[in-house]
Coordinates of C-alpha atoms in Angstrom, one line a residue:
Chain A
M1 CA 0.0 0.0 0.0
R2 CA 1.2 3.5 -0.9
L3 CA -0.2 6.6 0.8
L4 CA 0.6 10.3 0.7
L5 CA -1.5 12.0 3.3
I6 CA -1.1 15.8 3.2
S7 CA -2.3 18.2 5.9
N8 CA -3.1 21.2 3.7
S9 CA -3.1 21.9 0.0
T10 CA -1.7 25.4 0.3
N11 CA 0.3 27.5 2.7
P12 CA -1.0 31.1 3.2
G13 CA 0.4 33.4 0.5
E14 CA 1.5 30.6 -1.8
P15 CA -0.1 29.3 -5.0
Y16 CA -2.6 26.4 -4.7
L17 CA -1.1 23.0 -4.0
D18 CA 2.4 24.4 -4.5
Y19 CA 4.4 23.3 -1.5
P20 CA 3.6 19.6 -1.8
K21 CA 4.0 19.3 -5.5
N22 CA 7.5 17.9 -5.5
E23 CA 6.5 15.2 -3.0
I24 CA 3.6 14.4 -5.2
K25 CA 5.9 14.2 -8.2
N26 CA 8.3 11.8 -6.5
F27 CA 5.5 9.8 -5.1
L28 CA 3.9 9.2 -8.5
G29 CA 7.3 8.6 -10.2
E30 CA 9.0 9.4 -13.4
A31 CA 6.4 7.9 -15.8
P32 CA 3.4 10.2 -16.4
V33 CA 0.4 9.2 -14.4
T34 CA -3.2 10.3 -15.0
A35 CA -4.8 10.0 -11.6
L36 CA -8.5 9.8 -10.9
F37 CA -9.4 12.9 -8.9
I38 CA -12.3 13.0 -6.4
P39 CA -13.4 16.7 -6.3
Y40 CA -16.5 16.1 -4.1
A41 CA -15.3 18.1 -1.1
A42 CA -15.8 21.3 -3.2
V43 CA -19.0 23.1 -2.0
T44 CA -18.9 26.7 -3.2
F45 CA -17.2 26.1 -6.6
S46 CA -17.7 23.5 -9.2
F47 CA -16.1 20.1 -9.6
D48 CA -14.9 21.2 -13.0
E49 CA -13.2 24.3 -11.5
Y50 CA -11.7 22.2 -8.8
T51 CA -10.3 19.6 -11.2
S52 CA -8.8 22.3 -13.4
K53 CA -7.1 23.9 -10.5
V54 CA -5.5 20.6 -9.5
E55 CA -4.7 19.7 -13.1
E56 CA -2.8 22.9 -13.5
R57 CA -0.4 21.9 -10.7
F58 CA -0.2 18.2 -11.7
S59 CA 0.7 19.1 -15.3
E60 CA 3.6 21.2 -14.0
I61 CA 5.1 18.0 -12.5
G62 CA 4.5 15.8 -15.5
H63 CA 1.3 14.1 -14.3
H64 CA -2.4 14.6 -14.8
V65 CA -5.8 14.2 -13.2
V66 CA -9.2 13.5 -14.5
G67 CA -12.3 14.2 -12.4
I68 CA -14.5 11.3 -11.4
H69 CA -17.6 13.5 -11.9
T70 CA -17.0 13.3 -15.6
A71 CA -17.0 9.5 -15.6
A72 CA -20.2 7.7 -16.9
D73 CA -19.6 5.0 -14.3
P74 CA -17.6 6.2 -11.3
L75 CA -17.1 2.7 -9.9
K76 CA -15.6 1.6 -13.2
A77 CA -13.4 4.6 -13.3
I78 CA -12.0 3.5 -9.9
E79 CA -11.5 -0.1 -11.1
T80 CA -9.4 1.2 -14.0
A81 CA -7.6 4.0 -12.2
S82 CA -3.8 4.0 -11.9
A83 CA -3.8 6.4 -8.9
I84 CA -6.5 8.1 -6.7
V85 CA -6.3 11.7 -5.6
V86 CA -8.8 13.1 -3.1
G87 CA -8.9 16.8 -2.6
G88 CA -9.8 18.9 0.4
G89 CA -12.7 21.1 1.1
N90 CA -15.7 20.1 3.2
T91 CA -15.2 16.6 4.7
W92 CA -18.9 16.2 5.4
Q93 CA -20.0 16.7 1.9
L94 CA -17.1 14.6 0.6
V95 CA -18.1 11.7 2.8
R96 CA -21.8 12.0 2.0
M97 CA -21.1 11.9 -1.7
M98 CA -18.6 9.0 -1.4
H99 CA -21.2 7.1 0.6
D100 CA -24.1 7.9 -1.8
L101 CA -22.0 6.7 -4.7
E102 CA -20.5 3.8 -2.7
L103 CA -17.0 4.8 -3.6
M104 CA -15.2 4.0 -0.4
P105 CA -15.0 0.2 -0.6
A106 CA -14.0 0.4 -4.3
I107 CA -11.2 2.8 -3.6
R108 CA -10.1 0.8 -0.5
R109 CA -9.8 -2.4 -2.6
K110 CA -7.7 -0.7 -5.3
V111 CA -5.4 1.1 -2.8
I112 CA -4.8 -2.1 -0.8
A113 CA -4.0 -3.8 -4.2
G114 CA -1.3 -1.2 -4.7
I115 CA -2.3 1.9 -6.6
P116 CA -1.0 5.1 -5.1
Y117 CA -3.4 7.2 -2.9
I118 CA -2.9 10.9 -2.4
G119 CA -5.2 13.0 -0.2
W120 CA -5.0 16.5 1.4
S121 CA -7.1 17.8 4.3
A122 CA -10.5 16.2 3.8
G123 CA -8.8 13.7 1.5
S124 CA -6.5 12.7 4.3
N125 CA -9.4 12.4 6.7
V126 CA -11.2 9.9 4.6
A127 CA -8.2 7.6 4.6
C128 CA -8.8 7.2 8.4
P129 CA -11.3 4.9 10.0
S130 CA -13.8 7.7 10.4
L131 CA -14.3 11.4 9.9
R132 CA -14.4 12.0 13.6
T133 CA -11.3 14.2 13.7
T134 CA -12.2 16.7 11.0
N135 CA -12.3 20.4 11.8
D136 CA -15.0 21.1 9.2
M137 CA -18.5 22.4 9.8
P138 CA -21.1 19.5 9.4
I139 CA -23.1 21.2 6.7
V140 CA -24.7 17.9 5.6
D141 CA -25.4 14.6 7.3
P142 CA -22.8 12.2 5.8
K143 CA -25.1 9.2 6.4
G144 CA -22.5 7.4 8.4
F145 CA -19.2 8.5 10.0
D146 CA -17.1 5.5 8.8
C147 CA -14.4 6.1 6.2
M148 CA -11.9 4.0 4.4
G149 CA -9.6 2.9 7.2
L150 CA -6.5 2.8 5.0
V151 CA -4.7 3.6 8.2
P152 CA -5.9 2.5 11.6
F153 CA -5.3 5.9 13.3
Q154 CA -7.1 9.3 13.0
I155 CA -5.5 12.4 11.4
N156 CA -6.4 15.9 12.4
P157 CA -5.3 17.9 9.4
H158 CA -4.4 21.6 9.8
Y159 CA -3.4 20.9 13.4
L160 CA -2.6 24.2 15.0
D161 CA -1.2 25.4 18.3
A162 CA -2.4 28.9 18.0
H163 CA -5.6 29.9 19.7
P164 CA -7.2 32.9 18.1
E165 CA -7.1 35.9 20.4
G166 CA -10.4 36.6 22.2
H167 CA -11.8 33.2 21.4
G168 CA -13.7 31.7 24.3
G169 CA -14.0 28.2 22.9
E170 CA -11.9 25.1 23.2
T171 CA -8.4 24.8 21.7
R172 CA -7.7 22.2 19.1
E173 CA -5.7 20.3 21.7
Q174 CA -8.7 20.3 24.0
R175 CA -10.9 19.0 21.2
I176 CA -8.6 16.1 20.5
E177 CA -8.4 15.4 24.3
E178 CA -12.2 15.0 24.1
F179 CA -11.8 12.7 21.2
I180 CA -9.4 10.3 22.9
C181 CA -11.5 10.5 26.1
A182 CA -14.5 9.2 24.1
N183 CA -12.4 6.9 21.9
R184 CA -9.8 5.3 24.1
N185 CA -8.0 3.0 21.8
V186 CA -7.4 5.3 18.9
Y187 CA -4.3 7.3 18.1
V188 CA -4.8 10.8 16.7
V189 CA -2.0 12.5 14.7
G190 CA -2.2 16.3 14.8
L191 CA -0.7 17.0 11.4
R192 CA 0.5 20.5 11.2
E193 CA 0.5 22.7 8.1
S194 CA 3.2 21.9 5.5
T195 CA 3.5 18.4 6.7
I196 CA 2.8 15.0 5.1
L197 CA 2.5 11.4 6.2
K198 CA 3.9 9.0 3.7
Y199 CA 3.4 5.3 3.8
E200 CA 5.4 3.0 1.4
N201 CA 7.5 -0.1 1.6
G202 CA 5.8 -0.8 4.9
N203 CA 7.1 2.3 6.5
L204 CA 5.2 5.4 7.8
N205 CA 7.2 8.6 7.8
L206 CA 6.6 12.3 8.3
I207 CA 7.8 14.8 5.7
G208 CA 8.0 18.5 6.4
P209 CA 9.5 21.1 8.7
R210 CA 7.2 20.7 11.7
P211 CA 6.8 17.8 14.1
A212 CA 3.5 15.9 14.4
R213 CA 1.7 15.8 17.7
I214 CA 0.5 12.3 18.7
F215 CA -2.4 11.8 21.1
K216 CA -3.6 8.7 22.9
S217 CA -5.8 8.3 25.9
K218 CA -3.9 8.2 29.2
H219 CA -0.7 9.2 27.5
Q220 CA 1.0 12.6 27.4
P221 CA 0.9 13.9 23.8
I222 CA 4.3 13.4 22.1
E223 CA 6.0 15.3 19.3
L224 CA 7.6 13.3 16.5
T225 CA 9.7 14.7 13.7
S226 CA 10.7 13.6 10.2
S227 CA 13.6 11.6 11.7
D228 CA 11.4 9.5 13.9
N229 CA 9.7 6.2 13.2
F230 CA 5.9 6.3 12.9
N231 CA 5.4 2.6 12.2
F232 CA 3.8 1.9 15.6
L233 CA 0.7 3.9 14.3
M234 CA 0.1 1.2 11.7
E235 CA -0.1 -1.7 14.2
Chain B
M1 CA -41.5 31.2 24.6
R2 CA -38.5 32.6 26.5
L3 CA -34.9 31.9 25.3
L4 CA -31.5 33.1 26.4
L5 CA -29.0 31.8 23.8
I6 CA -25.4 32.7 24.8
S7 CA -22.4 32.4 22.5
N8 CA -19.7 31.5 25.1
S9 CA -19.8 30.7 28.8
T10 CA -16.6 32.5 29.5
N11 CA -14.4 35.3 28.1
P12 CA -10.7 34.6 28.1
G13 CA -9.1 35.6 31.5
E14 CA -12.4 35.8 33.3
P15 CA -14.1 33.4 35.8
Y16 CA -16.4 30.8 34.4
L17 CA -19.8 32.0 33.3
D18 CA -19.1 35.4 34.7
Y19 CA -19.9 37.9 31.9
P20 CA -23.4 36.6 31.3
K21 CA -24.5 36.1 34.9
N22 CA -26.4 39.4 35.2
E23 CA -28.4 38.6 32.1
I24 CA -29.1 35.2 33.4
K25 CA -30.2 36.8 36.7
N26 CA -32.6 39.2 35.0
F27 CA -33.9 36.5 32.6
L28 CA -34.8 34.2 35.5
G29 CA -36.3 37.0 37.6
E30 CA -36.4 38.1 41.2
A31 CA -37.9 34.9 42.7
P32 CA -35.2 32.2 43.2
V33 CA -35.4 29.5 40.5
T34 CA -33.9 26.1 40.7
A35 CA -33.3 25.2 37.0
L36 CA -32.7 21.7 35.6
F37 CA -29.2 21.6 34.3
I38 CA -28.1 19.4 31.3
P39 CA -24.4 18.8 31.7
Y40 CA -24.0 16.2 29.0
A41 CA -21.7 18.3 26.8
A42 CA -18.9 17.7 29.3
V43 CA -16.4 15.1 28.1
T44 CA -13.2 15.4 30.0
F45 CA -14.7 16.2 33.4
S46 CA -17.6 14.7 35.3
F47 CA -21.3 15.8 35.2
D48 CA -21.0 16.4 38.9
E49 CA -18.1 18.7 38.5
Y50 CA -19.8 20.6 35.7
T51 CA -23.0 21.1 37.7
S52 CA -21.0 22.3 40.7
K53 CA -19.2 24.9 38.6
V54 CA -22.5 26.2 37.2
E55 CA -24.2 26.1 40.6
E56 CA -21.4 28.3 42.0
R57 CA -22.3 31.1 39.6
F58 CA -26.0 30.6 39.8
S59 CA -26.0 30.8 43.6
E60 CA -24.2 34.1 43.4
I61 CA -27.2 35.5 41.5
G62 CA -29.8 34.0 43.7
H63 CA -30.7 31.0 41.6
H64 CA -29.7 27.4 41.6
V65 CA -29.3 24.4 39.3
V66 CA -29.7 20.6 39.8
G67 CA -28.1 18.2 37.3
I68 CA -30.4 16.0 35.3
H69 CA -27.9 13.2 35.6
T70 CA -28.9 12.9 39.3
A71 CA -32.6 12.4 38.5
A72 CA -33.9 8.8 38.7
D73 CA -36.2 9.7 35.8
P74 CA -34.8 12.4 33.5
L75 CA -38.0 12.8 31.5
K76 CA -40.0 13.3 34.7
A77 CA -37.4 15.9 35.8
I78 CA -38.0 17.8 32.6
E79 CA -41.8 17.6 33.1
T80 CA -41.5 19.2 36.5
A81 CA -38.7 21.7 35.7
S82 CA -39.2 25.4 36.2
A83 CA -36.3 26.3 33.9
I84 CA -33.9 24.4 31.6
V85 CA -30.2 25.2 31.4
V86 CA -28.0 23.5 28.8
G87 CA -24.3 24.0 29.2
G88 CA -21.6 24.0 26.5
G89 CA -18.8 21.5 25.8
N90 CA -18.9 19.1 22.9
T91 CA -22.1 19.4 20.9
W92 CA -21.8 15.9 19.4
Q93 CA -21.7 14.2 22.7
L94 CA -24.5 16.4 24.0
V95 CA -26.8 15.6 21.1
R96 CA -26.0 11.9 21.3
M97 CA -27.0 11.8 24.9
M98 CA -30.1 13.9 24.4
H99 CA -31.1 11.6 21.6
D100 CA -30.3 8.4 23.5
L101 CA -32.3 9.6 26.5
E102 CA -35.1 11.1 24.2
L103 CA -34.8 14.5 26.0
M104 CA -35.3 16.8 23.0
P105 CA -39.1 16.5 22.4
A106 CA -39.7 16.7 26.2
I107 CA -37.6 19.9 26.6
R108 CA -39.2 21.4 23.5
R109 CA -42.7 20.9 24.8
K110 CA -41.9 22.5 28.1
V111 CA -40.1 25.5 26.6
I112 CA -42.9 26.1 24.1
A113 CA -45.3 25.9 27.0
G114 CA -43.4 28.8 28.6
I115 CA -40.6 27.8 30.9
P116 CA -37.3 29.7 30.4
Y117 CA -34.5 28.1 28.4
I118 CA -30.9 29.1 28.8
G119 CA -28.1 27.7 26.7
W120 CA -24.5 28.6 26.0
S121 CA -22.3 27.4 23.1
A122 CA -23.4 23.7 22.5
G123 CA -26.5 24.6 24.6
S124 CA -27.4 27.4 22.1
N125 CA -26.7 25.0 19.1
V126 CA -29.2 22.4 20.3
A127 CA -31.9 25.1 20.4
C128 CA -31.5 25.3 16.5
P129 CA -33.1 23.0 14.0
S130 CA -29.9 20.9 13.8
L131 CA -26.3 20.8 15.0
R132 CA -25.0 21.6 11.5
T133 CA -23.3 24.9 12.4
T134 CA -21.3 23.6 15.4
N135 CA -17.5 24.2 15.5
D136 CA -16.9 21.1 17.6
M137 CA -15.0 18.0 16.7
P138 CA -17.4 15.1 15.9
I139 CA -16.0 12.8 18.5
V140 CA -19.1 10.6 18.5
D141 CA -21.9 9.9 16.0
P142 CA -24.9 11.8 17.4
K143 CA -27.4 9.3 15.9
G144 CA -29.1 12.1 14.0
F145 CA -28.3 15.7 13.3
D146 CA -31.7 17.1 14.2
C147 CA -32.1 19.2 17.3
M148 CA -34.9 21.0 19.1
G149 CA -35.8 23.7 16.6
L150 CA -36.8 26.2 19.3
V151 CA -35.7 28.8 16.7
P152 CA -35.9 28.3 12.9
F153 CA -32.4 29.6 12.2
Q154 CA -28.9 28.2 12.9
I155 CA -26.5 29.7 15.4
N156 CA -22.8 29.5 15.0
P157 CA -21.5 30.2 18.5
H158 CA -18.0 31.6 19.1
Y159 CA -18.2 33.2 15.7
L160 CA -14.8 34.8 15.1
D161 CA -13.3 37.0 12.4
A162 CA -9.7 36.2 13.3
H163 CA -7.9 33.5 11.2
P164 CA -5.0 32.0 13.1
E165 CA -1.7 32.9 11.5
G166 CA -0.2 30.3 9.4
H167 CA -3.5 28.3 9.2
G168 CA -4.0 26.9 5.7
G169 CA -7.6 25.9 6.2
E170 CA -10.9 27.7 5.6
T171 CA -12.0 30.7 7.7
R172 CA -15.2 30.5 9.8
E173 CA -16.9 32.7 7.2
Q174 CA -15.9 30.3 4.4
R175 CA -17.4 27.4 6.4
I176 CA -20.7 29.2 6.9
E177 CA -20.7 30.1 3.2
E178 CA -20.4 26.4 2.5
F179 CA -23.3 25.8 4.9
I180 CA -25.6 28.3 3.2
C181 CA -24.6 26.9 -0.2
A182 CA -25.7 23.4 0.9
N183 CA -28.7 24.7 2.8
R184 CA -30.2 27.5 0.8
N185 CA -33.3 28.5 2.9
V186 CA -31.6 28.7 6.3
Y187 CA -30.3 31.8 8.1
V188 CA -27.1 31.4 10.1
V189 CA -26.3 33.8 12.9
G190 CA -22.6 34.2 13.6
L191 CA -22.8 34.9 17.3
R192 CA -19.6 36.5 18.5
E193 CA -18.1 36.1 21.9
S194 CA -19.7 38.1 24.8
T195 CA -23.0 38.2 22.9
I196 CA -26.4 36.7 23.6
L197 CA -29.7 36.3 21.6
K198 CA -32.7 36.8 23.8
Y199 CA -36.3 35.9 22.8
E200 CA -39.2 37.0 25.0
N201 CA -42.5 38.7 24.5
G202 CA -42.3 37.7 20.8
N203 CA -39.1 39.7 20.3
L204 CA -35.7 38.5 19.4
N205 CA -32.8 40.8 20.4
L206 CA -29.1 40.8 20.6
I207 CA -27.3 41.7 23.9
G208 CA -23.7 42.5 24.0
P209 CA -20.9 44.8 22.7
R210 CA -20.4 43.1 19.3
P211 CA -22.7 42.9 16.2
A212 CA -23.9 39.5 15.0
R213 CA -23.1 38.5 11.4
I214 CA -26.2 37.1 9.5
F215 CA -25.7 34.8 6.5
K216 CA -28.2 33.6 4.0
S217 CA -27.7 32.1 0.5
K218 CA -27.4 34.6 -2.3
H219 CA -27.3 37.6 0.2
Q220 CA -24.3 39.5 1.3
P221 CA -23.7 38.9 5.0
I222 CA -25.1 41.7 7.2
E223 CA -24.0 43.0 10.6
L224 CA -26.7 43.7 13.1
T225 CA -26.2 45.2 16.6
S226 CA -28.1 45.3 19.8
S227 CA -30.2 48.2 18.6
D228 CA -31.5 46.3 15.5
N229 CA -34.6 44.2 15.2
F230 CA -33.9 40.4 14.7
N231 CA -37.6 39.3 14.5
F232 CA -37.3 38.4 10.8
L233 CA -35.2 35.4 11.9
M234 CA -38.2 33.9 13.7
E235 CA -40.5 33.9 10.7

């Protein structure tokens, strides 16, 4: 199985999907790949617009995407895909559409069989057992919280330490503490901006300049960097 | 119907439930009231602890709370309650427990019949038609997104304008824009910290030093202050 699970598409002030593009390029390899793109997390702009935006960056690195929404038979498009790319946006809408179209088991089978999977933000969330560590507003009922479980732990994308000034609500860390209190056997990886989890050759590693913060019930959170081993999370 | 829907319990740096206490006092009136308190949004601390913390503040203003978790029959406790208070915490756990115990229709009946309802944060969210404008992490499946619908619009508590520095995710405004895109006939009130919506005598008003930001599909967001009329939201 090969996974590239990216926290955020874009760093503030940078072009869309710019910082992770070289990792995507290396991950997909030298030979040009046309990946199947799942744009269903887009809410306020069209799936066509989303696919074009992603294609612009992919074509820069010698690869391409085609939107699943243009396929006559989405399940068949998955069956014949050489890579799957799931973009960010609103996790709830993404999961709802993936459930309605029954995409999750099909993608799971293909990825377990070996085709590369790339996700960012919501696209990293749906690689987890459920969407229960998303930050997004639940604008629609997803008709079930379960996701693909390509990894056995939960990712919190866009993990941030900053607490907006004057905000009287819980911090991100407090929210994850609630999660592990309600879900005692699940690890949560707080994946900070500009960082990526990569799984290949049976190894899980962190890429990027910031450590990841790992949470589990009854343990102090720990900070692991790109030189640490993350394989315990896959057990 | 009488509602006091509070954005946040506590302003940063202040004691718990301090800033809204005089509004709560006025809302409940001169005669001492012992309100039924719903502490089920607490995740990382006990319902007893939560109830004590709220009782401390209520007793300062001549009123009291008793936790519903101590009642042998929660539905009977609602039937005989003279006021209902729903505290903040994690909306998802709150809604799950309210659904499991079938509290929502019972509270709704009593509040429509005239007993005062006070909520803050998650407690304001559950007064809305659904939980779909919560900011909280979905740590448990609530077994249904529907809430009490005491008001016909959605509240986004802790509405904030600030975007944490370095954060590559969507702003709160962008999230609400997604909501109104997916839910075209629903108003959303971005309720900023230190502000309260009060409904009584058939009038909905804002209390507090900051305007509320009102969102609806295909309209520019508007800012309304404590001197504006909010009654259109109840139609």
